[in-house]
PDB file of C-alpha atoms and ligand atoms in Angstrom:
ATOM      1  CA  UNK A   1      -3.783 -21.020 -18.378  1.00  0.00           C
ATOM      2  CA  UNK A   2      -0.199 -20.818 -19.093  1.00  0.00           C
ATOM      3  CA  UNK A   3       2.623 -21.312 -16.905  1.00  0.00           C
ATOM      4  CA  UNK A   4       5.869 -22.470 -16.132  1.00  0.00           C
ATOM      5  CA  UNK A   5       5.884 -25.997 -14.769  1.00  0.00           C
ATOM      6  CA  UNK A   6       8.709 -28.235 -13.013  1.00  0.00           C
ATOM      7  CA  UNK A   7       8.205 -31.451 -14.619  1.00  0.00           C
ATOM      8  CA  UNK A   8       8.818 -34.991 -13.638  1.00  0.00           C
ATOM      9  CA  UNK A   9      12.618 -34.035 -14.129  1.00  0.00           C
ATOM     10  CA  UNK A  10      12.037 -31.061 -11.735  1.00  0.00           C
ATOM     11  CA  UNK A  11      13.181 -28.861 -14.590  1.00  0.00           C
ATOM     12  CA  UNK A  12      10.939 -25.860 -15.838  1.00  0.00           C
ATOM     13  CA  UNK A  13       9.476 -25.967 -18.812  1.00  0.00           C
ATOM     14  CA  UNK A  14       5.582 -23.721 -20.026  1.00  0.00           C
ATOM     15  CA  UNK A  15       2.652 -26.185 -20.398  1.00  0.00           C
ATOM     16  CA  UNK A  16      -1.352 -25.389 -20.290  1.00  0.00           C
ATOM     17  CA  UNK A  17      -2.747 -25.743 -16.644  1.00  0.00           C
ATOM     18  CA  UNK A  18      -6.057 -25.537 -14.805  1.00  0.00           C
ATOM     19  CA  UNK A  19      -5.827 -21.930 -13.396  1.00  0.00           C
ATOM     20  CA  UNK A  20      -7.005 -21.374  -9.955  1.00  0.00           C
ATOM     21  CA  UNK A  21     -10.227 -21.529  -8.763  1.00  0.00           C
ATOM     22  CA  UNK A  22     -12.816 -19.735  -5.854  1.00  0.00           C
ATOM     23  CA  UNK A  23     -13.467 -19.366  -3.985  1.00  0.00           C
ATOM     24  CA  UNK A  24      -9.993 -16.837  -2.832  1.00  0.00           C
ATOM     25  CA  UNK A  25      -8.847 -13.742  -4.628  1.00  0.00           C
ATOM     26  CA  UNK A  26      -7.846 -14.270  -8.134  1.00  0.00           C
ATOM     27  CA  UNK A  27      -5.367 -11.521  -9.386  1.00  0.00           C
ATOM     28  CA  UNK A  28      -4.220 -11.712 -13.444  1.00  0.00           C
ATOM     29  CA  UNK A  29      -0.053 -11.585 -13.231  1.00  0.00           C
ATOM     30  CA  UNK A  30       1.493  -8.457 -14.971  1.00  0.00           C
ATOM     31  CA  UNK A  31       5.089  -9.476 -14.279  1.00  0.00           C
ATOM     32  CA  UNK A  32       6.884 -11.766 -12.016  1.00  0.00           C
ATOM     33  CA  UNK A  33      10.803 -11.482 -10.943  1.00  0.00           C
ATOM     34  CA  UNK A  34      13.185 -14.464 -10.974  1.00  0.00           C
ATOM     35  CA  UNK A  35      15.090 -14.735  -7.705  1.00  0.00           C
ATOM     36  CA  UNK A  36      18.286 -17.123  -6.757  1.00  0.00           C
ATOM     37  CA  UNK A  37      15.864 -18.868  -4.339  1.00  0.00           C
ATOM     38  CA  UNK A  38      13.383 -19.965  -7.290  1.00  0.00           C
ATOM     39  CA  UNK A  39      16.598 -20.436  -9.111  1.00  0.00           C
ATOM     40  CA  UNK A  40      17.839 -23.125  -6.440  1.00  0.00           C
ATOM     41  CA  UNK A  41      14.887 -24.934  -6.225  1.00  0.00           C
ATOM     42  CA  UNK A  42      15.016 -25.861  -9.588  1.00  0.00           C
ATOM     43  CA  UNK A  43      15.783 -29.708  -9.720  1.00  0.00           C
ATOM     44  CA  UNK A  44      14.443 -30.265  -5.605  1.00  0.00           C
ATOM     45  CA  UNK A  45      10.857 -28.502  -5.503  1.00  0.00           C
ATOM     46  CA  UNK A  46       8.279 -31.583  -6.593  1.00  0.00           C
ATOM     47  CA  UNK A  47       7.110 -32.221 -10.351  1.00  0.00           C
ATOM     48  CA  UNK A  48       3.873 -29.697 -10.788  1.00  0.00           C
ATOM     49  CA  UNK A  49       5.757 -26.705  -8.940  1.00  0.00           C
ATOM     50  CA  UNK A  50       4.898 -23.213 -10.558  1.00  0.00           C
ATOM     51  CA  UNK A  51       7.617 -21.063  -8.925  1.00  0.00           C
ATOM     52  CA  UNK A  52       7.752 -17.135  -8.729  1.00  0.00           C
ATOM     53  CA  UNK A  53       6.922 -14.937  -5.405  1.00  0.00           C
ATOM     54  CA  UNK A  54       7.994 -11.205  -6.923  1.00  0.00           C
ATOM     55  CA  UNK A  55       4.439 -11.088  -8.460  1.00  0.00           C
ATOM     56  CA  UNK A  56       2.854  -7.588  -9.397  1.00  0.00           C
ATOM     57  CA  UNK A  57      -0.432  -8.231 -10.831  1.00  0.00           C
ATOM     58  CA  UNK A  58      -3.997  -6.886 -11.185  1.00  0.00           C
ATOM     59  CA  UNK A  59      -6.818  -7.576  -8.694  1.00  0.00           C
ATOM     60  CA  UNK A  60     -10.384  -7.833 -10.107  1.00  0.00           C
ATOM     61  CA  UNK A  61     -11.397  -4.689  -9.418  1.00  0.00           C
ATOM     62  CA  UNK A  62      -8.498  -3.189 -11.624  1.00  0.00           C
ATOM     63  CA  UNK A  63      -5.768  -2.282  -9.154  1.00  0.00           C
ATOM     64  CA  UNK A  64      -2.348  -2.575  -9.477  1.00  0.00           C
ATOM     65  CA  UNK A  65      -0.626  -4.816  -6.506  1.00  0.00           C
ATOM     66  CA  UNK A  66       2.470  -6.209  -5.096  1.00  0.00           C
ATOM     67  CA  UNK A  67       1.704  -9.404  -4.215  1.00  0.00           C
ATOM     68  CA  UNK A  68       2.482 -10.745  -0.218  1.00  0.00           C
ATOM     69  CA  UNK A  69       4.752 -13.645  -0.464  1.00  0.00           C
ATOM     70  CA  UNK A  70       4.207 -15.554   2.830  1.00  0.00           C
ATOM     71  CA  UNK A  71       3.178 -13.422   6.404  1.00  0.00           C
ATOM     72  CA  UNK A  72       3.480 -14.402   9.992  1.00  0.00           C
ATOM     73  CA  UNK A  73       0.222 -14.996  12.308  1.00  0.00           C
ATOM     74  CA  UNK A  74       1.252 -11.658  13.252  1.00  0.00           C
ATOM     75  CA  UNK A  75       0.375 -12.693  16.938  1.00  0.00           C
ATOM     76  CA  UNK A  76       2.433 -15.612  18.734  1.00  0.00           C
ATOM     77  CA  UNK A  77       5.835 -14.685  20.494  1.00  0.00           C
ATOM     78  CA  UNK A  78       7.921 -15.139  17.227  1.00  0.00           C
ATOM     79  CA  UNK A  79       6.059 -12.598  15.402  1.00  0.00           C
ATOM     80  CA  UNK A  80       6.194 -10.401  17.975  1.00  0.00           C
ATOM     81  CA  UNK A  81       9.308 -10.455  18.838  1.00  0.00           C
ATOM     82  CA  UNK A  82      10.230  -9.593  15.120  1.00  0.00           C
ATOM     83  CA  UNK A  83      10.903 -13.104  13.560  1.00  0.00           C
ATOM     84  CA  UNK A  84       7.856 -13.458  11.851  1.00  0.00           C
ATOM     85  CA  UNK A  85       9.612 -15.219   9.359  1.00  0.00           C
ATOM     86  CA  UNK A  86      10.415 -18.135  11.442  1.00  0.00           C
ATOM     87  CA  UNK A  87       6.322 -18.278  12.073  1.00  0.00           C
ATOM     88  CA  UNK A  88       5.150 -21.635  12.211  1.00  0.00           C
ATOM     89  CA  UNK A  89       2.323 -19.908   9.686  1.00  0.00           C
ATOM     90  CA  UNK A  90       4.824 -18.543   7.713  1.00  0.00           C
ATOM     91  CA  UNK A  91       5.757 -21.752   5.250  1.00  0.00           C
ATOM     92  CA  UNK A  92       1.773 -21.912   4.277  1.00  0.00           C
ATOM     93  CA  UNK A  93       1.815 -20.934   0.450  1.00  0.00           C
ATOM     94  CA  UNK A  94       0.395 -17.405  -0.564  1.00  0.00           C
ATOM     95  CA  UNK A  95       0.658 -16.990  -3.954  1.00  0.00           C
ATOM     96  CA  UNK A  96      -1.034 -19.835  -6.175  1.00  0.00           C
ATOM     97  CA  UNK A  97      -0.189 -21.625  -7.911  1.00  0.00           C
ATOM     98  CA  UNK A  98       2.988 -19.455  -8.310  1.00  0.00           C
ATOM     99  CA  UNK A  99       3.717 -16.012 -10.005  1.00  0.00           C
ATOM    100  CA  UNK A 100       5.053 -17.879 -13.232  1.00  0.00           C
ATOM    101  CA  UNK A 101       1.424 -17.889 -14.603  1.00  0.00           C
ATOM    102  CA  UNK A 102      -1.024 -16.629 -16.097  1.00  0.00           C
ATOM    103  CA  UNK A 103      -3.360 -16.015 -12.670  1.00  0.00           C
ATOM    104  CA  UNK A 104      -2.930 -16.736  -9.084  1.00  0.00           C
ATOM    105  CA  UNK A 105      -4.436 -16.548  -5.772  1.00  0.00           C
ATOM    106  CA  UNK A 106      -3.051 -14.139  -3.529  1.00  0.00           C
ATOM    107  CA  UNK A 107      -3.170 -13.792  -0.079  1.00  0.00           C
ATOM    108  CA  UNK A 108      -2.629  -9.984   0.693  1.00  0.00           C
ATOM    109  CA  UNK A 109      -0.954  -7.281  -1.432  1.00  0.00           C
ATOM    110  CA  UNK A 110       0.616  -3.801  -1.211  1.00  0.00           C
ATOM    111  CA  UNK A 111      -1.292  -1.117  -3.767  1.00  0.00           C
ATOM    112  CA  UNK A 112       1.424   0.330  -6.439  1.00  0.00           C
ATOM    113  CA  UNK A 113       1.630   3.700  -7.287  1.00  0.00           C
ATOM    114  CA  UNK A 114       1.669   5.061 -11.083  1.00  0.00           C
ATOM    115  CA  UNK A 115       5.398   6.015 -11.319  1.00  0.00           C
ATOM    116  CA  UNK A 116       6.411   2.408 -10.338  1.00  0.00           C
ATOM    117  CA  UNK A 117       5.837   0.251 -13.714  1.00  0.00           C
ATOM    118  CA  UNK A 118       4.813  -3.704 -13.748  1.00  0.00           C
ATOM    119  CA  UNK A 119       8.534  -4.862 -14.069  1.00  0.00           C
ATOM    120  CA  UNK A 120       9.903  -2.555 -11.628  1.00  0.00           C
ATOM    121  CA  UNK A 121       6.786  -2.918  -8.944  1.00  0.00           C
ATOM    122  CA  UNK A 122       8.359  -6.846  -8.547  1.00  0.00           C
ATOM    123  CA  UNK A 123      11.408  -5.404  -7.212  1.00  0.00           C
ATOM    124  CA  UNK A 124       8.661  -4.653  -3.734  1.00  0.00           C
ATOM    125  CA  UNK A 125       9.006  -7.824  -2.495  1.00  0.00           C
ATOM    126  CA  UNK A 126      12.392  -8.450  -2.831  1.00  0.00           C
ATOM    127  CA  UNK A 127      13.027  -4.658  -1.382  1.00  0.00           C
ATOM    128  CA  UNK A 128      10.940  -5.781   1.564  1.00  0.00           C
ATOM    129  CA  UNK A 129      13.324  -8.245   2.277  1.00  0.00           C
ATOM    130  CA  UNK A 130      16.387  -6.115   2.423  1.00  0.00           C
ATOM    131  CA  UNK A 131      14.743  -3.417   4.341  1.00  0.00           C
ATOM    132  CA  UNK A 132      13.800  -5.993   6.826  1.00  0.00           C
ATOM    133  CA  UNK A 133      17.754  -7.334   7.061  1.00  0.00           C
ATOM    134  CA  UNK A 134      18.805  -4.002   6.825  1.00  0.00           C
ATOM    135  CA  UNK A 135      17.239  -2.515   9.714  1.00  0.00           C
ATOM    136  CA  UNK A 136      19.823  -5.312  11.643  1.00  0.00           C
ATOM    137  CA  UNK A 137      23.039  -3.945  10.039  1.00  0.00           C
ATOM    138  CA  UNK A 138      24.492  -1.106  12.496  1.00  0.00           C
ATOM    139  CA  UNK A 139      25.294   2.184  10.751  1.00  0.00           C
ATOM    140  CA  UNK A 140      28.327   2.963   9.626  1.00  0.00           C
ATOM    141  CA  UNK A 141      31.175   1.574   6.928  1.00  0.00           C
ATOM    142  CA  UNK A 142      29.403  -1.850   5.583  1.00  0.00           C
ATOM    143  CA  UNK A 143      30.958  -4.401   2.790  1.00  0.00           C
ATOM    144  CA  UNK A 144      28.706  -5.811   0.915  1.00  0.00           C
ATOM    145  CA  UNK A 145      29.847  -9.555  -0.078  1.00  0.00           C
ATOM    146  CA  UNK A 146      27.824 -10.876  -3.424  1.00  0.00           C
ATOM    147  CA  UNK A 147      26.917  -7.548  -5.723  1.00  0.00           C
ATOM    148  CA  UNK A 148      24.311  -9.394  -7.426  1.00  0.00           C
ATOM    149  CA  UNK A 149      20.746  -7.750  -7.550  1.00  0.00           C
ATOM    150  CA  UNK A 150      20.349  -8.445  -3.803  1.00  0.00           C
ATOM    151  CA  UNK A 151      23.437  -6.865  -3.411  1.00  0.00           C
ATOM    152  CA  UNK A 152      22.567  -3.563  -5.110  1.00  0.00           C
ATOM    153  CA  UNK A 153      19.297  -3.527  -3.237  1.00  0.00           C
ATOM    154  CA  UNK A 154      21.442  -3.021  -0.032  1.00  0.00           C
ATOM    155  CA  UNK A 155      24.037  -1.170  -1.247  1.00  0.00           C
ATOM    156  CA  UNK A 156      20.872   1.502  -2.243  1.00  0.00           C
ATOM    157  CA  UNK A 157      19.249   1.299   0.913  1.00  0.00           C
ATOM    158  CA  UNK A 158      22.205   1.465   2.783  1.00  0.00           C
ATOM    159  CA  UNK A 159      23.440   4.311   1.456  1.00  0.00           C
ATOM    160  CA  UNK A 160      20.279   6.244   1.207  1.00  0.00           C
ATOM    161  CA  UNK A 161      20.484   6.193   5.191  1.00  0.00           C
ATOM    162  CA  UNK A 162      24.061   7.682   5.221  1.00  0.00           C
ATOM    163  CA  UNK A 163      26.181   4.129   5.568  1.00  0.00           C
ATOM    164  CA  UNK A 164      29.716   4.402   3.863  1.00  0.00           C
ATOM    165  CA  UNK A 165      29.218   1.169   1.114  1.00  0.00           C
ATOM    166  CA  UNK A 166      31.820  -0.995  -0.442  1.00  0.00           C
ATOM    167  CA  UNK A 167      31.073  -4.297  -2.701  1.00  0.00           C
ATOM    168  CA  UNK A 168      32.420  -7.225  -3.420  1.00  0.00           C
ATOM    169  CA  UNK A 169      31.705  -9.712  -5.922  1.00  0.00           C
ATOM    170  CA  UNK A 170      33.226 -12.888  -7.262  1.00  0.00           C
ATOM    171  CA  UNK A 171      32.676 -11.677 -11.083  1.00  0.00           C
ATOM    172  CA  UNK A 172      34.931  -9.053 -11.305  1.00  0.00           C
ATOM    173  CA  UNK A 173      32.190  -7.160 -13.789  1.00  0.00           C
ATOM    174  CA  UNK A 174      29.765  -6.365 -10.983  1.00  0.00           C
ATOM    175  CA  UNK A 175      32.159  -5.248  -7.898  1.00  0.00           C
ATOM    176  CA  UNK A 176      32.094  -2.038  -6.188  1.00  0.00           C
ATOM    177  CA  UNK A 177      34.178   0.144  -4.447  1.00  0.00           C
ATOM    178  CA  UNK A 178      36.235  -2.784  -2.669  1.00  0.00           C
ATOM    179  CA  UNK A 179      37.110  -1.927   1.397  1.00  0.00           C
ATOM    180  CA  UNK A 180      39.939   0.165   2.139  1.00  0.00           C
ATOM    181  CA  UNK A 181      40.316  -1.095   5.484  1.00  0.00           C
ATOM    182  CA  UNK A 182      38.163  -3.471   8.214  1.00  0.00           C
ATOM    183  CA  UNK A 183      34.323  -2.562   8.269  1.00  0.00           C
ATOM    184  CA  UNK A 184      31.924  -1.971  11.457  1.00  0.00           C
ATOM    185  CA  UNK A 185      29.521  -4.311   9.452  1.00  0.00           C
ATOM    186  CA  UNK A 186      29.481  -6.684   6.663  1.00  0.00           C
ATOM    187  CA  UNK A 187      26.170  -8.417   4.577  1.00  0.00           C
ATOM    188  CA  UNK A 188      26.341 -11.691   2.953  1.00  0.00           C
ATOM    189  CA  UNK A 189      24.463 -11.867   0.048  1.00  0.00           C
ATOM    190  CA  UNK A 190      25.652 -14.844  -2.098  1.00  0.00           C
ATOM    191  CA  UNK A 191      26.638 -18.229  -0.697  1.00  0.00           C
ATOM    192  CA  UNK A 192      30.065 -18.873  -0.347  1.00  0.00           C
ATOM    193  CA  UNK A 193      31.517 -15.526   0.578  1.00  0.00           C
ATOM    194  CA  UNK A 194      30.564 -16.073   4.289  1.00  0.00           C
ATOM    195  CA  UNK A 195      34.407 -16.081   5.650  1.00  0.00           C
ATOM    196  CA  UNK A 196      35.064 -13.012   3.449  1.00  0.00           C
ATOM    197  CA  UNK A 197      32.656 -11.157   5.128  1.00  0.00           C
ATOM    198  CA  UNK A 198      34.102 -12.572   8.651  1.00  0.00           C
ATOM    199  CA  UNK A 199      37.571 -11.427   8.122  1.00  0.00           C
ATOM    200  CA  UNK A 200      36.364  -7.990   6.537  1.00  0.00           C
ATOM    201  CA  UNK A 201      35.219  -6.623   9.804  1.00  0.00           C
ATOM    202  CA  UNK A 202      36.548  -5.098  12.825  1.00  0.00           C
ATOM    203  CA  UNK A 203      36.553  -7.004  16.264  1.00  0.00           C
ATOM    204  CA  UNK A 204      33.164  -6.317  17.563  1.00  0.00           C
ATOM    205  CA  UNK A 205      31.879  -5.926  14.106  1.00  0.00           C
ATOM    206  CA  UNK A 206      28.600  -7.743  12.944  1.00  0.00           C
ATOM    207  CA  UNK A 207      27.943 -10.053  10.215  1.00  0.00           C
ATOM    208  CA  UNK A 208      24.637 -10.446   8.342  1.00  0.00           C
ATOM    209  CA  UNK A 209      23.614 -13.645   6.991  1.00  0.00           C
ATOM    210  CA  UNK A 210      21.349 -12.894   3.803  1.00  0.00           C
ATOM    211  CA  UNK A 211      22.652 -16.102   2.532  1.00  0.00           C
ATOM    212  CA  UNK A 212      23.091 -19.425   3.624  1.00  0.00           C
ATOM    213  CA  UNK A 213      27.039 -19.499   4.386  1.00  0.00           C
ATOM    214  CA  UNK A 214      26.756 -23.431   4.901  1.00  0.00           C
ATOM    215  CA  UNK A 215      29.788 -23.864   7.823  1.00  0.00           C
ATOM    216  CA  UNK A 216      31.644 -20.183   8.962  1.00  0.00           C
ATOM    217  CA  UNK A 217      34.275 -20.946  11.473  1.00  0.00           C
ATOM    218  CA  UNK A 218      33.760 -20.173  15.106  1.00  0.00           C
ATOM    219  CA  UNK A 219      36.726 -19.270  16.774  1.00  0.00           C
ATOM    220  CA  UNK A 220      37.142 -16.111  14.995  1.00  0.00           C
ATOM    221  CA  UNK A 221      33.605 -15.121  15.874  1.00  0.00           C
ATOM    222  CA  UNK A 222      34.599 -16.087  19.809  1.00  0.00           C
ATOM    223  CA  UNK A 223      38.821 -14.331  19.984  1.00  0.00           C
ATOM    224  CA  UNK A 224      36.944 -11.079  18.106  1.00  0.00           C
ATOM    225  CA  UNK A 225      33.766 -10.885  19.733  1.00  0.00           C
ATOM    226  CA  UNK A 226      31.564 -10.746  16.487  1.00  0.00           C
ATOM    227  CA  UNK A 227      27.967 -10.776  15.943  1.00  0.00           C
ATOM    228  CA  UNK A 228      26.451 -12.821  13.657  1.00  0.00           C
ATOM    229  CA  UNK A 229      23.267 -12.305  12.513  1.00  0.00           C
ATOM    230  CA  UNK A 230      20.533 -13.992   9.922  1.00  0.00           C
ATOM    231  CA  UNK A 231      17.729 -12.578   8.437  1.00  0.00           C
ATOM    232  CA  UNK A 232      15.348 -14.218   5.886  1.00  0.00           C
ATOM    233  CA  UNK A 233      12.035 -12.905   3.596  1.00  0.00           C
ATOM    234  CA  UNK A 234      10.300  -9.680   4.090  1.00  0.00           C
ATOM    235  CA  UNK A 235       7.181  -9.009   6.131  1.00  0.00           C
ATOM    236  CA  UNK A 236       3.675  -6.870   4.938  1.00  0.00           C
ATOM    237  CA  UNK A 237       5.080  -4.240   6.698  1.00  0.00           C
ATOM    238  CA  UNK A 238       8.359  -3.914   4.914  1.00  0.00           C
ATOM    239  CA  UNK A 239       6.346  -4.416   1.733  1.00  0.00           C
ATOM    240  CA  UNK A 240       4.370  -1.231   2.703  1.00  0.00           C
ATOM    241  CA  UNK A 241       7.641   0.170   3.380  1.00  0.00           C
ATOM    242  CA  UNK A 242       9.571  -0.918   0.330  1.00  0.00           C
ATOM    243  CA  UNK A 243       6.743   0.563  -2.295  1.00  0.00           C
ATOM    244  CA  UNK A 244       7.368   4.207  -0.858  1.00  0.00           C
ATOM    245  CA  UNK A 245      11.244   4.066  -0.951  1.00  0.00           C
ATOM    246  CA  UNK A 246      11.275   1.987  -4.533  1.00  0.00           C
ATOM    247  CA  UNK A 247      10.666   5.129  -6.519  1.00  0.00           C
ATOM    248  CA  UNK A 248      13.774   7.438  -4.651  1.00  0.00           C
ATOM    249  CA  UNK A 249      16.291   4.144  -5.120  1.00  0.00           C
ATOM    250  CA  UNK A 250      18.910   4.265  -8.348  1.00  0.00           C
ATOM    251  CA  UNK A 251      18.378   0.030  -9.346  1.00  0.00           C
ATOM    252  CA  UNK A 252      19.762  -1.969 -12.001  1.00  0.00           C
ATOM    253  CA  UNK A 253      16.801  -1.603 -14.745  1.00  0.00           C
ATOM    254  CA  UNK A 254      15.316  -5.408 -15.317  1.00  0.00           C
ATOM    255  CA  UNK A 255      15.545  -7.309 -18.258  1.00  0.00           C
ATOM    256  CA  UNK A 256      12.238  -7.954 -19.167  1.00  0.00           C
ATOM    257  CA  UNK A 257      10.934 -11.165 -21.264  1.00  0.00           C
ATOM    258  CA  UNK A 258       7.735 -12.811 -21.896  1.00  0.00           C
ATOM    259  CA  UNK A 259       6.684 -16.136 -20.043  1.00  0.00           C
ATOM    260  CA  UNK A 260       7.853 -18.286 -23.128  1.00  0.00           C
ATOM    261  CA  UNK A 261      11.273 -17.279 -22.925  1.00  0.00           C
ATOM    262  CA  UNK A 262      11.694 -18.700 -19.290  1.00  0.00           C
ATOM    263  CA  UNK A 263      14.737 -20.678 -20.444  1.00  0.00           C
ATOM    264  CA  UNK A 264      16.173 -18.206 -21.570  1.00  0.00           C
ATOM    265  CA  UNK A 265      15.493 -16.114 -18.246  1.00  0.00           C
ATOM    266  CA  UNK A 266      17.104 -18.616 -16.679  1.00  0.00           C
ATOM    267  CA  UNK A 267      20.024 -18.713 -18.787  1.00  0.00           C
ATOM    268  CA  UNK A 268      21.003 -15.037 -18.413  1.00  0.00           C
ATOM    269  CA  UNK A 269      20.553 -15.593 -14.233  1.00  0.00           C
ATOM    270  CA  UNK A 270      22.615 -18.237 -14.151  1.00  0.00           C
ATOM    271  CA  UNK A 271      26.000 -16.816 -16.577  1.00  0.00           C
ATOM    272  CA  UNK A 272      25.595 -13.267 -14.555  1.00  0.00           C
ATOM    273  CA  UNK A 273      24.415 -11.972 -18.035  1.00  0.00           C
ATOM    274  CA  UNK A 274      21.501 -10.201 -16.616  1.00  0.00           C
ATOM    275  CA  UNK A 275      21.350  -8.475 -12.628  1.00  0.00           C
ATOM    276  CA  UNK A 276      17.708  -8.811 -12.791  1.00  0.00           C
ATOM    277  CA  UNK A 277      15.033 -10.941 -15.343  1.00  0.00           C
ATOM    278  CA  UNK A 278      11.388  -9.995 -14.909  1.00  0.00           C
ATOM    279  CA  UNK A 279       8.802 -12.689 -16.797  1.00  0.00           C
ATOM    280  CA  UNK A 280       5.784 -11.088 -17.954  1.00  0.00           C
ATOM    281  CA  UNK A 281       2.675 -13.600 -19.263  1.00  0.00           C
TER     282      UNK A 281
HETATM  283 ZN1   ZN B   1      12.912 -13.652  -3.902  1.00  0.00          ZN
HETATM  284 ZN1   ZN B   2       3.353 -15.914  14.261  1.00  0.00          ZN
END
């Protein structure tokens, strides 16, 4: 089958594979997303890694599924106490070889309604994710720092629950209604803006981590009394949660290209060109 293939370089490039095997359950791809974090592994993840997780395909009894990238045992104290993603189950790989193919093996999936197309139905997973940060963020005026796709996704969901929303972005092209004053709560979305989003809130406020912010200086966090919070990947759950509110959010529409134009996917992520690139075998 065809897919898209880090090579010995670690760069990506489409080349003829042996598709996955049984036993397991072998879905066909419709459409896969490309996401910063597939983005950043680019050049680290080992020669022979198919990348993709935002995977809607078609199971082999014809339905139409988001796929479940990565799920806590659902059972030890982690999980239970609502960090499944920090599961020591959670790193074992769910979607094989990756959603940059032609086929994979999934582990679980989410059913997709009719109204929510192939490229649109890979915005689930990544939906999931925000829901599951969201539900962290208190209510009220929130900045969001990085208006990327990720971005949008929160500024959505946040203001479908009544939240007061202003964006920030470092391209100028893709901000939103900046702050007009300190925020009860801000959300870092791209790497980098992390003492923005620190100096952006009130004392007391609380700070989201959707990104890794790499060092954020503590004193601030100590004289102002700040929370500081991180929250990473989605559980099934929120995937159950994300396909019934995807169809009521306003998104950025994806740009949508076929498997052998991966470079070119790539291309348009990286420049800013494009909020949102959907690959479709
Ligand atoms: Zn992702
Ligand atoms: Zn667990």
């Amino acid at each position: 089958m065809l897919a898209v293939v880090l090579g010995p370089d670690r760069e990506p490039s489409l080349a003829d594979i042996v598709a996955p095997q049984p036993p397991g359950d072998l879905v066909r791809v419709l459409a896969c997303g490309l996401c910063g974090s597939d983005v950043e592994k680019i050049g680290l993840a080992a020669p022979g890694t198919v990348l993709g997780h935002e995977v809607v395909a078609s199971t082999a009894d014809g339905h139409r599924v988001a796929l479940i990238h990565h799920a806590g045992c659902g059972t030890c104290s982690r999980c239970v106490s609502g960090h499944e993603s920090t599961c020591e189950r959670f790193a074992e790989p769910t979607i094989v070889p990756g959603g940059f193919a032609e086929q994979v093996r999934a582990h679980g999936w989410v059913e997709l309604p009719t109204e929510v197309g192939d490229a649109l139905g890979t915005y689930v997973e990544p939906l999931a994710c925000v829901l599951r940060g969201a539900e962290r963020v208190p209510r009220g005026r929130v900045l969001v720092v990085g208006n990327g796709f990720i971005g949008r996704l929160f500024g959505a969901v946040l203001e479908r629950r009544g939240d007061t929303v202003f964006a920030i972005d470092r391209l100028p092209q893709r901000a939103g209604v900046p702050p007009d004053g300190p925020v009860d709560a801000a959300v870092l979305c791209a790497p980098g803006g992390g003492e923005v989003a620190l100096s952006a809130v009130e004392p007391g406020g609380t700070v989201l981590l959707f990104a890794d912010a790499s060092t954020l200086p503590a004193d601030g966090m100590y004289r102002r009394e700040l929370t500081v919070i991180g929250s990473r990947s989605a559980s099934p759950a929120h995937m159950k949660e994300a396909v019934a509110l995807l169809p009521t959010l306003a998104l950025p529409e994806p740009t949508v290209l076929p498997l052998e134009r991966f470079g070119e996917a790539l291309e348009l992520h990286r420049s800013g060109a494009a909020l949102k690139v959907v690959l479709v075998p």
